Short mmCIF file of N, CA and C in Angstrom, two decimals:
data_model
loop_
_atom_site.label_atom_id
_atom_site.label_comp_id
_atom_site.label_asym_id
_atom_site.label_seq_id
_atom_site.Cartn_x
_atom_site.Cartn_y
_atom_site.Cartn_z
N ALA A 1415 -110.72 35.26 -112.36
CA ALA A 1415 -111.44 34.72 -113.21
C ALA A 1415 -110.83 32.62 -112.96
N THR A 1416 -111.80 32.10 -113.60
CA THR A 1416 -111.42 30.88 -113.77
C THR A 1416 -111.35 30.28 -115.23
N ARG A 1417 -110.26 29.61 -115.73
CA ARG A 1417 -110.37 28.86 -117.35
C ARG A 1417 -110.62 27.66 -117.11
N SER A 1418 -111.12 27.68 -118.34
CA SER A 1418 -111.91 26.27 -117.80
C SER A 1418 -110.71 24.93 -118.48
N VAL A 1419 -110.45 23.57 -118.17
CA VAL A 1419 -109.73 23.12 -118.42
C VAL A 1419 -109.38 22.29 -119.32
N SER A 1420 -110.38 22.80 -119.98
CA SER A 1420 -110.89 21.71 -121.90
C SER A 1420 -110.76 22.50 -122.77
N GLU A 1421 -110.52 23.90 -122.98
CA GLU A 1421 -110.12 24.80 -123.64
C GLU A 1421 -109.21 25.00 -124.34
N PRO A 1422 -109.09 24.79 -125.12
CA PRO A 1422 -107.74 24.92 -126.32
C PRO A 1422 -106.11 25.74 -126.25
N ASP A 1423 -105.27 25.68 -126.51
CA ASP A 1423 -104.34 26.31 -126.14
C ASP A 1423 -104.29 27.01 -127.41
N ARG A 1424 -104.79 28.41 -127.35
CA ARG A 1424 -104.59 29.85 -128.01
C ARG A 1424 -103.79 30.42 -128.35
N VAL A 1425 -102.77 30.33 -127.91
CA VAL A 1425 -101.27 30.75 -127.61
C VAL A 1425 -100.54 30.56 -129.35
N GLY A 1426 -100.35 29.44 -129.43
CA GLY A 1426 -100.55 28.70 -130.24
C GLY A 1426 -99.46 28.17 -130.35
N SER A 1427 -98.78 27.88 -129.20
CA SER A 1427 -97.28 27.93 -129.64
C SER A 1427 -96.48 26.42 -129.31
N PRO A 1428 -96.01 25.61 -130.46
CA PRO A 1428 -95.21 24.44 -131.09
C PRO A 1428 -94.93 23.71 -128.85
N ARG A 1429 -95.90 22.32 -129.94
CA ARG A 1429 -95.09 21.52 -128.43
C ARG A 1429 -93.44 21.63 -128.34
N PRO A 1430 -92.87 21.07 -127.25
CA PRO A 1430 -91.91 20.68 -127.05
C PRO A 1430 -92.17 19.69 -127.31
N ALA A 1431 -90.61 19.34 -127.51
CA ALA A 1431 -90.26 17.95 -127.74
C ALA A 1431 -90.16 17.00 -126.17
N SER A 1432 -90.01 17.95 -125.25
CA SER A 1432 -89.90 17.52 -123.55
C SER A 1432 -91.16 16.74 -123.64
N SER A 1433 -92.43 16.79 -123.90
CA SER A 1433 -94.21 16.63 -123.36
C SER A 1433 -94.56 15.67 -124.08
N SER A 1434 -94.17 14.70 -124.50
CA SER A 1434 -94.35 13.37 -125.29
C SER A 1434 -95.48 13.09 -125.01
N PRO A 1435 -96.74 12.24 -125.53
CA PRO A 1435 -97.30 12.32 -125.07
C PRO A 1435 -97.54 10.08 -123.91
N GLN A 1436 -96.41 9.59 -123.69
CA GLN A 1436 -96.27 9.10 -122.92
C GLN A 1436 -96.01 10.02 -121.52
N ALA A 1437 -94.81 10.74 -121.81
CA ALA A 1437 -94.89 11.83 -119.97
C ALA A 1437 -96.09 11.88 -119.46
N MET A 1438 -96.94 12.56 -120.58
CA MET A 1438 -98.59 12.85 -120.09
C MET A 1438 -99.48 11.74 -119.59
N THR A 1439 -100.63 11.70 -119.08
CA THR A 1439 -101.53 10.55 -119.37
C THR A 1439 -102.74 11.72 -119.57
N THR A 1440 -103.69 10.96 -120.34
CA THR A 1440 -104.43 11.60 -121.08
C THR A 1440 -105.58 12.68 -120.50
N THR A 1441 -105.71 12.40 -119.15
CA THR A 1441 -106.33 13.12 -118.31
C THR A 1441 -106.34 14.62 -117.17
N TYR A 1442 -105.00 14.39 -117.63
CA TYR A 1442 -103.84 15.33 -117.38
C TYR A 1442 -103.40 16.21 -118.21
N ARG A 1443 -103.51 16.10 -119.40
CA ARG A 1443 -102.74 16.77 -120.67
C ARG A 1443 -103.96 18.13 -120.99
N PRO A 1444 -105.32 17.85 -120.76
CA PRO A 1444 -105.77 19.44 -120.77
C PRO A 1444 -105.38 19.91 -119.74
N TYR A 1445 -105.57 19.55 -118.27
CA TYR A 1445 -104.97 20.74 -117.19
C TYR A 1445 -103.33 21.04 -117.56
N LEU A 1446 -102.45 20.70 -118.01
CA LEU A 1446 -100.90 21.48 -118.18
C LEU A 1446 -101.43 21.80 -119.43
N ASN A 1447 -101.69 21.55 -120.41
CA ASN A 1447 -101.76 22.22 -121.57
C ASN A 1447 -102.51 23.89 -121.43
N CYS A 1448 -103.60 23.92 -120.70
CA CYS A 1448 -104.04 25.37 -120.27
C CYS A 1448 -102.95 25.76 -119.38
N VAL A 1449 -102.21 25.35 -118.38
CA VAL A 1449 -101.27 26.39 -117.85
C VAL A 1449 -100.70 26.71 -118.30
N ARG A 1450 -99.58 25.85 -119.24
CA ARG A 1450 -99.04 26.47 -120.60
C ARG A 1450 -98.98 27.35 -121.20
N GLY A 1451 -100.48 27.07 -121.46
CA GLY A 1451 -100.96 28.57 -122.53
C GLY A 1451 -100.82 29.82 -121.69
N THR A 1452 -101.89 29.51 -120.53
CA THR A 1452 -101.93 30.75 -119.93
C THR A 1452 -99.77 31.14 -119.46
N LEU A 1453 -99.81 30.09 -119.23
CA LEU A 1453 -98.22 31.01 -118.46
C LEU A 1453 -97.72 31.59 -120.05
N ASN A 1454 -98.03 31.36 -120.81
CA ASN A 1454 -97.51 31.94 -122.58
C ASN A 1454 -98.17 33.88 -122.71
N ALA A 1455 -99.18 32.93 -122.24
CA ALA A 1455 -99.88 34.63 -122.22
C ALA A 1455 -99.29 35.39 -121.14
N ALA A 1456 -99.14 34.75 -119.77
CA ALA A 1456 -98.66 35.95 -119.01
C ALA A 1456 -97.40 36.57 -118.36
N LEU A 1457 -96.25 35.86 -119.02
CA LEU A 1457 -94.92 35.96 -118.71
C LEU A 1457 -94.87 37.31 -119.78
N CYS A 1458 -95.52 38.00 -120.18
CA CYS A 1458 -95.12 38.71 -121.15
C CYS A 1458 -94.78 40.09 -120.29
N LEU A 1459 -93.38 40.12 -119.96
CA LEU A 1459 -93.28 40.90 -118.35
C LEU A 1459 -92.53 42.71 -119.32
N ARG A 1460 -91.40 43.64 -118.37
CA ARG A 1460 -90.99 44.08 -119.27
C ARG A 1460 -90.90 45.20 -117.49
N ASN A 1461 -90.03 45.69 -117.97
CA ASN A 1461 -88.41 46.30 -116.63
C ASN A 1461 -89.77 47.67 -116.43
N PHE A 1462 -90.55 47.45 -115.05
CA PHE A 1462 -90.92 48.61 -114.75
C PHE A 1462 -90.17 48.99 -113.11
N PRO A 1463 -89.85 50.53 -112.72
CA PRO A 1463 -88.99 50.78 -111.25
C PRO A 1463 -90.69 50.79 -110.58
N SER A 1464 -89.88 51.39 -109.34
CA SER A 1464 -91.07 51.45 -108.06
C SER A 1464 -91.84 52.65 -108.60
N GLN A 1465 -92.92 53.30 -107.98
CA GLN A 1465 -93.35 54.26 -108.29
C GLN A 1465 -93.41 55.36 -107.56
N VAL A 1466 -93.30 54.42 -106.33
CA VAL A 1466 -93.21 55.23 -104.76
C VAL A 1466 -91.43 55.32 -104.29
N VAL A 1467 -90.04 54.67 -104.81
CA VAL A 1467 -89.45 54.56 -104.54
C VAL A 1467 -88.78 54.76 -105.91
N GLU A 1468 -87.45 55.77 -105.26
CA GLU A 1468 -86.42 56.34 -106.92
C GLU A 1468 -85.89 54.88 -106.49
N ARG A 1469 -85.01 55.01 -108.27
CA ARG A 1469 -84.03 52.72 -108.66
C ARG A 1469 -84.28 52.50 -107.61
N HIS A 1470 -85.32 51.77 -106.86
CA HIS A 1470 -86.45 50.67 -106.98
C HIS A 1470 -87.21 49.62 -107.53
N ASN A 1471 -86.69 48.66 -108.24
CA ASN A 1471 -87.33 47.82 -108.64
C ASN A 1471 -87.80 46.71 -108.24
N LYS A 1472 -88.85 46.44 -107.91
CA LYS A 1472 -89.96 45.28 -106.84
C LYS A 1472 -90.86 44.85 -107.63
N PRO A 1473 -91.06 43.40 -107.41
CA PRO A 1473 -92.25 42.64 -108.15
C PRO A 1473 -93.62 43.11 -108.04
N GLU A 1474 -94.31 43.72 -108.49
CA GLU A 1474 -95.18 44.63 -108.36
C GLU A 1474 -96.11 43.65 -107.77
N VAL A 1475 -96.72 41.86 -108.70
CA VAL A 1475 -97.45 41.09 -107.86
C VAL A 1475 -97.15 40.52 -105.93
N GLU A 1476 -96.05 40.87 -105.47
CA GLU A 1476 -95.43 40.30 -104.08
C GLU A 1476 -96.30 41.68 -103.63
N VAL A 1477 -95.49 42.76 -103.54
CA VAL A 1477 -95.59 44.53 -103.50
C VAL A 1477 -97.26 45.06 -103.33
N ARG A 1478 -97.73 44.67 -104.09
CA ARG A 1478 -99.30 45.68 -104.66
C ARG A 1478 -98.97 47.17 -104.32
N GLY A 1479 -98.53 47.87 -104.75
CA GLY A 1479 -98.66 49.06 -104.54
C GLY A 1479 -99.70 49.21 -105.61
N SER A 1480 -99.72 49.57 -106.37
CA SER A 1480 -100.84 50.03 -107.53
C SER A 1480 -102.02 48.89 -108.01
N LYS A 1481 -102.55 49.45 -108.27
CA LYS A 1481 -103.65 48.18 -108.63
C LYS A 1481 -103.93 47.94 -109.99
N GLU A 1482 -103.62 49.89 -110.33
CA GLU A 1482 -103.72 49.46 -112.21
C GLU A 1482 -102.69 48.37 -112.48
N LEU A 1483 -101.12 48.57 -111.55
CA LEU A 1483 -99.89 47.35 -112.37
C LEU A 1483 -100.49 45.85 -112.18
N LEU A 1484 -101.61 45.59 -111.81
CA LEU A 1484 -101.68 44.27 -110.96
C LEU A 1484 -102.32 43.22 -112.71
N LEU A 1485 -102.84 42.45 -112.78
CA LEU A 1485 -103.60 41.58 -114.31
C LEU A 1485 -104.43 41.31 -112.99
N ASN A 1486 -105.53 40.42 -113.44
CA ASN A 1486 -106.88 39.86 -112.76
C ASN A 1486 -106.24 38.51 -112.44
N PRO A 1487 -105.99 38.01 -111.80
CA PRO A 1487 -105.84 36.59 -111.38
C PRO A 1487 -106.25 35.78 -111.70
N ILE A 1488 -105.45 34.64 -112.37
CA ILE A 1488 -106.77 33.05 -112.89
C ILE A 1488 -106.07 32.15 -112.66
N THR A 1489 -107.55 31.27 -112.09
CA THR A 1489 -107.12 30.19 -111.26
C THR A 1489 -108.25 28.75 -112.31
N ILE A 1490 -107.15 27.69 -112.56
CA ILE A 1490 -107.00 26.37 -113.86
C ILE A 1490 -107.17 26.06 -112.77
N ALA A 1491 -107.92 25.12 -112.53
CA ALA A 1491 -108.41 24.05 -111.24
C ALA A 1491 -109.00 22.95 -112.25
N ARG A 1492 -108.20 21.98 -111.86
CA ARG A 1492 -108.69 19.78 -112.51
C ARG A 1492 -109.47 19.71 -111.53
N THR A 1493 -109.11 19.69 -110.35
CA THR A 1493 -110.19 19.22 -109.08
C THR A 1493 -110.09 20.36 -108.13
N GLU A 1494 -110.75 20.30 -106.85
CA GLU A 1494 -111.06 21.33 -106.00
C GLU A 1494 -109.64 21.41 -104.79
N GLN A 1495 -108.92 20.53 -105.24
CA GLN A 1495 -107.69 20.14 -104.53
C GLN A 1495 -106.80 20.51 -105.17
N GLU A 1496 -107.14 19.94 -106.76
CA GLU A 1496 -105.50 20.47 -107.54
C GLU A 1496 -105.95 21.39 -108.82
N LYS A 1497 -105.37 22.67 -108.00
CA LYS A 1497 -105.52 24.01 -108.93
C LYS A 1497 -103.81 25.05 -109.02
N CYS A 1498 -103.96 25.58 -109.90
CA CYS A 1498 -103.61 27.21 -110.12
C CYS A 1498 -103.67 28.04 -110.38
N LEU A 1499 -103.06 28.67 -109.33
CA LEU A 1499 -103.63 30.17 -109.69
C LEU A 1499 -102.13 30.66 -110.20
N ILE A 1500 -102.44 32.01 -111.50
CA ILE A 1500 -101.61 31.88 -111.61
C ILE A 1500 -102.08 34.44 -111.41
N GLU A 1501 -100.57 35.08 -110.98
CA GLU A 1501 -101.40 36.13 -110.40
C GLU A 1501 -100.18 37.09 -111.47
N GLY A 1502 -100.50 38.00 -112.35
CA GLY A 1502 -100.41 38.84 -113.09
C GLY A 1502 -99.99 40.25 -113.15
N SER A 1503 -98.63 40.55 -113.57
CA SER A 1503 -98.55 42.47 -113.13
C SER A 1503 -97.61 42.83 -114.30
N VAL A 1504 -96.83 43.92 -114.39
CA VAL A 1504 -96.09 44.51 -115.55
C VAL A 1504 -95.09 43.74 -115.59
N ASN A 1505 -94.47 43.26 -114.31
CA ASN A 1505 -92.62 43.23 -113.80
C ASN A 1505 -92.64 41.93 -113.60
N SER A 1506 -94.36 40.90 -112.88
CA SER A 1506 -93.52 39.50 -112.33
C SER A 1506 -95.20 38.78 -112.32
N VAL A 1507 -94.76 37.86 -112.20
CA VAL A 1507 -95.99 36.62 -112.65
C VAL A 1507 -95.47 35.80 -111.38
N ARG A 1508 -96.59 35.73 -110.56
CA ARG A 1508 -96.48 34.77 -109.27
C ARG A 1508 -97.51 33.28 -109.65
N VAL A 1509 -96.85 32.12 -110.00
CA VAL A 1509 -97.60 30.82 -110.39
C VAL A 1509 -97.58 29.59 -108.82
N SER A 1510 -98.57 29.36 -108.40
CA SER A 1510 -98.68 28.61 -107.40
C SER A 1510 -99.85 27.39 -107.52
N PHE A 1511 -99.19 26.43 -107.18
CA PHE A 1511 -100.07 25.13 -107.43
C PHE A 1511 -100.06 24.37 -106.47
N ALA A 1512 -101.45 24.05 -105.98
CA ALA A 1512 -102.17 22.70 -105.16
C ALA A 1512 -102.07 21.78 -105.62
N ILE A 1513 -101.14 20.85 -105.22
CA ILE A 1513 -100.70 19.59 -105.54
C ILE A 1513 -102.38 18.83 -104.47
N LYS A 1514 -102.64 17.84 -105.43
CA LYS A 1514 -103.56 16.43 -104.93
C LYS A 1514 -103.03 15.75 -103.51
N GLN A 1515 -103.92 16.12 -103.06
CA GLN A 1515 -103.49 15.46 -101.33
C GLN A 1515 -104.94 14.59 -101.55
N ALA A 1516 -104.95 13.14 -101.65
CA ALA A 1516 -106.39 12.24 -101.52
C ALA A 1516 -106.78 11.86 -99.41
N ASP A 1517 -105.20 11.94 -98.75
CA ASP A 1517 -106.40 11.28 -97.74
C ASP A 1517 -104.36 11.90 -96.86
N GLU A 1518 -104.74 11.18 -95.21
CA GLU A 1518 -103.50 12.22 -94.64
C GLU A 1518 -101.91 11.95 -94.49
N ILE A 1519 -101.30 10.47 -96.16
CA ILE A 1519 -100.39 9.93 -96.08
C ILE A 1519 -99.75 10.84 -97.39
N GLU A 1520 -100.68 11.32 -98.12
CA GLU A 1520 -100.36 12.32 -98.88
C GLU A 1520 -100.08 13.64 -98.31
N ARG A 1521 -100.76 13.39 -97.66
CA ARG A 1521 -100.77 15.28 -97.14
C ARG A 1521 -100.05 15.41 -96.13
N ILE A 1522 -98.97 14.47 -95.49
CA ILE A 1522 -97.96 14.58 -94.79
C ILE A 1522 -96.42 14.58 -95.97
N LEU A 1523 -96.49 13.77 -96.43
CA LEU A 1523 -95.73 12.99 -97.74
C LEU A 1523 -95.45 14.95 -99.45
N CYS A 1524 -96.46 15.14 -99.21
CA CYS A 1524 -96.66 16.96 -99.88
C CYS A 1524 -95.98 18.01 -99.30
N HIS A 1525 -95.81 17.99 -97.48
CA HIS A 1525 -95.77 19.06 -97.11
C HIS A 1525 -93.63 18.54 -97.09
N LYS A 1526 -94.41 17.12 -96.38
CA LYS A 1526 -92.32 17.26 -96.36
C LYS A 1526 -91.69 17.25 -97.31
N PHE A 1527 -92.21 16.93 -98.57
CA PHE A 1527 -91.38 17.01 -100.03
C PHE A 1527 -91.56 18.65 -100.56
N THR A 1528 -92.47 18.79 -100.19
CA THR A 1528 -92.19 20.46 -100.75
C THR A 1528 -91.37 21.49 -99.74
N ARG A 1529 -91.51 20.46 -98.28
CA ARG A 1529 -90.70 22.04 -97.56
C ARG A 1529 -89.00 21.45 -98.39
N PHE A 1530 -89.05 20.08 -98.20
CA PHE A 1530 -87.05 20.00 -98.53
C PHE A 1530 -86.91 21.00 -99.96
N LEU A 1531 -87.70 20.93 -100.73
CA LEU A 1531 -87.52 22.19 -102.42
C LEU A 1531 -87.19 23.54 -101.76
N MET A 1532 -88.35 23.80 -100.72
CA MET A 1532 -88.28 24.71 -100.56
C MET A 1532 -87.33 26.12 -100.00
N GLN A 1533 -87.12 24.76 -98.90
CA GLN A 1533 -85.50 25.16 -98.12
C GLN A 1533 -85.08 25.48 -99.50
N ARG A 1534 -84.45 24.82 -100.28
CA ARG A 1534 -83.21 24.53 -101.65
C ARG A 1534 -83.77 25.79 -102.76
N SER A 1535 -84.55 26.52 -102.45
CA SER A 1535 -84.99 26.96 -103.45
C SER A 1535 -83.65 28.27 -104.85
N GLU A 1536 -83.10 28.74 -103.18
CA GLU A 1536 -82.87 29.77 -104.27
C GLU A 1536 -81.37 28.60 -105.34
N GLN A 1537 -81.26 27.25 -105.72
CA GLN A 1537 -81.12 26.56 -106.74
C GLN A 1537 -82.11 26.24 -107.83
N PHE A 1538 -83.19 26.72 -107.92
CA PHE A 1538 -84.34 26.32 -108.35
C PHE A 1538 -84.32 28.01 -108.94
N VAL A 1539 -83.87 29.16 -108.68
CA VAL A 1539 -83.95 30.83 -109.09
C VAL A 1539 -85.33 31.64 -109.14
N ILE A 1540 -86.01 30.80 -109.65
CA ILE A 1540 -87.48 31.31 -109.30
C ILE A 1540 -88.74 30.85 -108.49
N MET A 1541 -88.57 29.77 -107.49
CA MET A 1541 -88.69 28.99 -106.50
C MET A 1541 -89.42 30.26 -105.59
N ARG A 1542 -90.48 30.48 -104.67
CA ARG A 1542 -90.10 31.02 -103.23
C ARG A 1542 -89.90 30.07 -102.15
N ARG A 1543 -89.65 30.62 -101.11
CA ARG A 1543 -89.84 29.43 -100.30
C ARG A 1543 -90.78 30.24 -99.28
N LYS A 1544 -91.80 30.23 -99.28
CA LYS A 1544 -92.88 30.18 -98.68
C LYS A 1544 -94.19 30.34 -99.65
N PRO A 1545 -95.27 29.85 -100.04
CA PRO A 1545 -95.88 29.66 -100.83
C PRO A 1545 -96.75 29.95 -100.30
N THR A 1546 -98.39 30.76 -101.79
CA THR A 1546 -99.12 31.76 -101.25
C THR A 1546 -99.29 30.93 -100.34
N GLU A 1547 -101.34 32.27 -99.72
CA GLU A 1547 -101.83 31.30 -99.00
C GLU A 1547 -102.84 30.46 -99.72
N GLY A 1548 -102.76 28.66 -98.66
CA GLY A 1548 -103.72 28.18 -99.43
C GLY A 1548 -103.40 27.56 -100.52
N TYR A 1549 -102.00 27.25 -101.06
CA TYR A 1549 -101.25 26.68 -102.39
C TYR A 1549 -100.46 25.98 -101.30
N ASN A 1550 -99.44 25.12 -101.76
CA ASN A 1550 -98.81 24.29 -101.77
C ASN A 1550 -97.01 24.30 -102.08
N ILE A 1551 -96.59 24.93 -103.56
CA ILE A 1551 -95.52 25.36 -103.35
C ILE A 1551 -95.97 27.21 -104.50
N SER A 1552 -94.79 27.50 -104.67
CA SER A 1552 -94.70 29.01 -105.27
C SER A 1552 -94.17 29.04 -106.42
N PHE A 1553 -93.93 30.26 -107.58
CA PHE A 1553 -93.20 30.72 -107.91
C PHE A 1553 -93.05 31.76 -108.36
N LEU A 1554 -91.69 32.65 -108.44
CA LEU A 1554 -92.23 34.14 -108.80
C LEU A 1554 -91.07 34.22 -110.59
N ILE A 1555 -91.70 35.00 -111.39
CA ILE A 1555 -91.17 35.12 -112.51
C ILE A 1555 -91.20 36.95 -112.76
N THR A 1556 -89.72 37.57 -112.38
CA THR A 1556 -90.00 38.63 -112.61
C THR A 1556 -89.08 38.72 -114.28
N HIS A 1557 -89.30 39.97 -114.56
CA HIS A 1557 -88.46 40.23 -116.41
C HIS A 1557 -87.16 40.06 -116.07
N ALA A 1558 -86.38 40.19 -114.83
CA ALA A 1558 -84.98 39.42 -114.69
C ALA A 1558 -84.74 38.27 -115.37
N HIS A 1559 -85.88 37.43 -115.27
CA HIS A 1559 -85.37 35.98 -114.79
C HIS A 1559 -86.06 35.71 -116.93
N LEU A 1560 -86.41 36.68 -117.15
CA LEU A 1560 -87.46 36.27 -119.05
C LEU A 1560 -85.95 36.96 -119.15
N GLU A 1561 -85.41 37.84 -119.09
CA GLU A 1561 -83.91 38.80 -120.05
C GLU A 1561 -82.65 37.49 -119.60
N LYS A 1562 -83.30 36.70 -118.56
CA LYS A 1562 -82.03 35.97 -118.27
C LYS A 1562 -82.18 34.57 -118.80
N MET A 1563 -83.17 33.73 -118.93
CA MET A 1563 -83.28 32.65 -119.17
C MET A 1563 -84.52 32.90 -120.45
N TRP A 1564 -85.00 31.40 -121.53
CA TRP A 1564 -86.02 32.00 -122.25
C TRP A 1564 -87.28 31.12 -121.55
N LYS A 1565 -88.61 32.21 -122.52
CA LYS A 1565 -89.78 31.90 -121.98
C LYS A 1565 -90.47 30.51 -122.31
N ALA A 1566 -89.74 30.19 -123.16
CA ALA A 1566 -90.64 28.54 -123.54
C ALA A 1566 -89.49 27.75 -122.37
N LYS A 1567 -88.23 28.18 -121.83
CA LYS A 1567 -87.96 27.56 -120.88
C LYS A 1567 -88.53 27.20 -120.26
N LEU A 1568 -88.10 28.22 -119.11
CA LEU A 1568 -88.95 28.50 -117.76
C LEU A 1568 -90.69 27.93 -117.78
N VAL A 1569 -91.38 27.94 -118.96
CA VAL A 1569 -92.92 27.24 -118.84
C VAL A 1569 -92.31 25.97 -118.96
N ASP A 1570 -91.49 25.31 -119.73
CA ASP A 1570 -91.41 23.75 -119.83
C ASP A 1570 -90.87 23.78 -118.49
N PHE A 1571 -89.92 24.65 -117.19
CA PHE A 1571 -89.56 23.89 -116.47
C PHE A 1571 -91.10 24.08 -115.50
N ILE A 1572 -91.82 24.43 -115.51
CA ILE A 1572 -92.70 24.35 -114.71
C ILE A 1572 -93.27 23.17 -114.59
N ILE A 1573 -93.66 23.46 -116.34
CA ILE A 1573 -95.01 22.78 -116.60
C ILE A 1573 -94.05 20.82 -116.23
N THR A 1574 -92.68 20.46 -115.81
CA THR A 1574 -92.37 19.54 -115.89
C THR A 1574 -92.16 19.20 -114.61
N PHE A 1575 -92.23 20.67 -113.96
CA PHE A 1575 -91.95 20.71 -112.32
C PHE A 1575 -93.51 19.67 -111.71
N MET A 1576 -94.28 20.37 -112.53
CA MET A 1576 -95.68 19.86 -112.22
C MET A 1576 -96.02 18.45 -112.23
N GLU A 1577 -95.15 17.56 -113.21
CA GLU A 1577 -95.63 16.31 -113.47
C GLU A 1577 -94.53 15.35 -112.20
N ASP A 1578 -93.03 15.46 -112.66
CA ASP A 1578 -92.69 15.79 -112.00
C ASP A 1578 -92.88 14.77 -110.36
N ILE A 1579 -93.62 16.23 -109.54
CA ILE A 1579 -93.70 16.37 -108.34
C ILE A 1579 -95.24 15.37 -107.99
N ASN A 1580 -96.14 15.37 -109.29
CA ASN A 1580 -97.42 14.45 -108.89
C ASN A 1580 -96.46 12.35 -109.20
N LYS A 1581 -95.95 12.36 -109.75
CA LYS A 1581 -94.82 11.14 -109.72
C LYS A 1581 -94.26 10.70 -108.15
N GLU A 1582 -93.60 11.90 -108.01
CA GLU A 1582 -92.68 11.99 -107.18
C GLU A 1582 -93.48 11.59 -105.86
N ILE A 1583 -94.89 11.94 -105.54
CA ILE A 1583 -95.08 11.45 -104.28
C ILE A 1583 -95.97 10.42 -104.63
N SER A 1584 -96.67 10.03 -105.74
CA SER A 1584 -97.16 8.53 -105.42
C SER A 1584 -96.22 7.83 -105.71
N ALA A 1585 -94.73 7.91 -106.27
CA ALA A 1585 -94.37 6.79 -105.97
C ALA A 1585 -93.74 6.39 -104.54
N MET A 1586 -93.54 8.20 -103.63
CA MET A 1586 -93.06 7.75 -102.07
C MET A 1586 -94.37 7.07 -101.43
N ARG A 1587 -95.38 7.56 -101.87
CA ARG A 1587 -96.69 6.63 -101.34
C ARG A 1587 -97.04 5.54 -101.62
N ILE A 1588 -96.50 5.01 -102.28
CA ILE A 1588 -96.19 3.33 -102.87
C ILE A 1588 -94.91 2.68 -102.06
N ALA A 1589 -94.12 3.59 -102.16
CA ALA A 1589 -92.95 2.46 -101.28
C ALA A 1589 -93.00 2.75 -99.72
N LEU A 1590 -93.52 3.70 -99.62
CA LEU A 1590 -94.12 3.79 -98.17
C LEU A 1590 -95.33 2.54 -97.72
N ASN A 1591 -95.90 2.05 -98.44
CA ASN A 1591 -97.27 1.02 -98.72
C ASN A 1591 -96.36 0.04 -98.64
N ALA A 1592 -95.17 -0.21 -99.17
CA ALA A 1592 -95.02 -1.48 -99.33
C ALA A 1592 -93.65 -1.71 -98.28
N ARG A 1593 -93.57 -0.85 -97.41
CA ARG A 1593 -92.51 -1.38 -96.63
C ARG A 1593 -93.48 -1.20 -95.56
N ALA A 1594 -94.35 -0.31 -95.42
CA ALA A 1594 -95.74 -0.68 -94.20
C ALA A 1594 -96.00 -1.92 -94.26
N ARG A 1595 -96.31 -2.76 -95.15
CA ARG A 1595 -96.73 -3.94 -95.36
C ARG A 1595 -95.63 -4.59 -95.11
N ILE A 1596 -94.66 -4.74 -95.33
CA ILE A 1596 -93.26 -5.49 -95.05
C ILE A 1596 -93.12 -5.54 -93.96
N VAL A 1597 -93.80 -4.62 -93.01
CA VAL A 1597 -93.10 -4.34 -91.07
C VAL A 1597 -94.46 -4.95 -90.97
N ALA A 1598 -95.21 -5.19 -91.43
CA ALA A 1598 -96.51 -5.84 -91.04
C ALA A 1598 -96.50 -7.08 -90.51
N GLU A 1599 -95.92 -7.24 -91.86
CA GLU A 1599 -95.47 -8.87 -91.73
C GLU A 1599 -94.65 -9.42 -90.81
N GLU A 1600 -93.76 -8.84 -90.78
CA GLU A 1600 -92.67 -9.53 -89.67
C GLU A 1600 -93.48 -9.39 -88.05
N PHE A 1601 -94.33 -8.34 -87.84
CA PHE A 1601 -94.96 -8.04 -86.99
C PHE A 1601 -95.48 -9.26 -86.63
N LEU A 1602 -96.68 -9.25 -87.34
CA LEU A 1602 -96.90 -10.49 -87.48
C LEU A 1602 -97.10 -12.24 -87.27
N LYS A 1603 -95.28 -12.03 -87.86
CA LYS A 1603 -94.69 -13.11 -87.57
C LYS A 1603 -94.93 -14.32 -86.24
N ASP A 1604 -94.54 -12.80 -85.56
CA ASP A 1604 -94.62 -13.50 -84.07
C ASP A 1604 -95.62 -14.32 -83.40
N PHE A 1605 -97.17 -14.02 -84.10
CA PHE A 1605 -98.15 -14.26 -83.47
C PHE A 1605 -98.33 -15.48 -83.72
N ALA A 1606 -98.18 -15.21 -85.28
CA ALA A 1606 -98.76 -16.51 -86.07
C ALA A 1606 -97.52 -17.85 -85.26
N ALA A 1607 -96.23 -18.05 -85.11
CA ALA A 1607 -95.65 -18.98 -84.79
C ALA A 1607 -96.21 -19.47 -83.08
#
């Protein structure tokens, strides 16, 4: 199921103070609002022990042991390259993001940056070490995370993370282009003399 980016936020949650108009561009806002609303709806989790193994409590979205415990996955796409996949189950939600990569430089920067973050996933608590196939980065939220943390803060973290990772990759690309320009100027000075 694909949800349109232009749909209004139906959950009715108040806008947090952190997402001011200055923080999000007008073209990116509907996409982020759609992701925020869908996450708020999907994060209604409860403790659900394994039906197969006694005293085990595994995230059903990862194990995929019983189809009746899984919800339909939702894809929210801004473009073909920039999209979000939200896979829900009775006790866990997996959120995966494909980050916009316009050319080879952005692909390399995105790969290196997300790999750097995923190697430090234990510091992010909800980040997975390996993303879902076809996506750049994934988060896994279980009922245990919601028992320890506030749902609104988790959603805010994911939305802020989405904003910041795009800003970081753009800033790295600008810095890389500036550095390449300086190197090229210095290299060509020898030929001009």
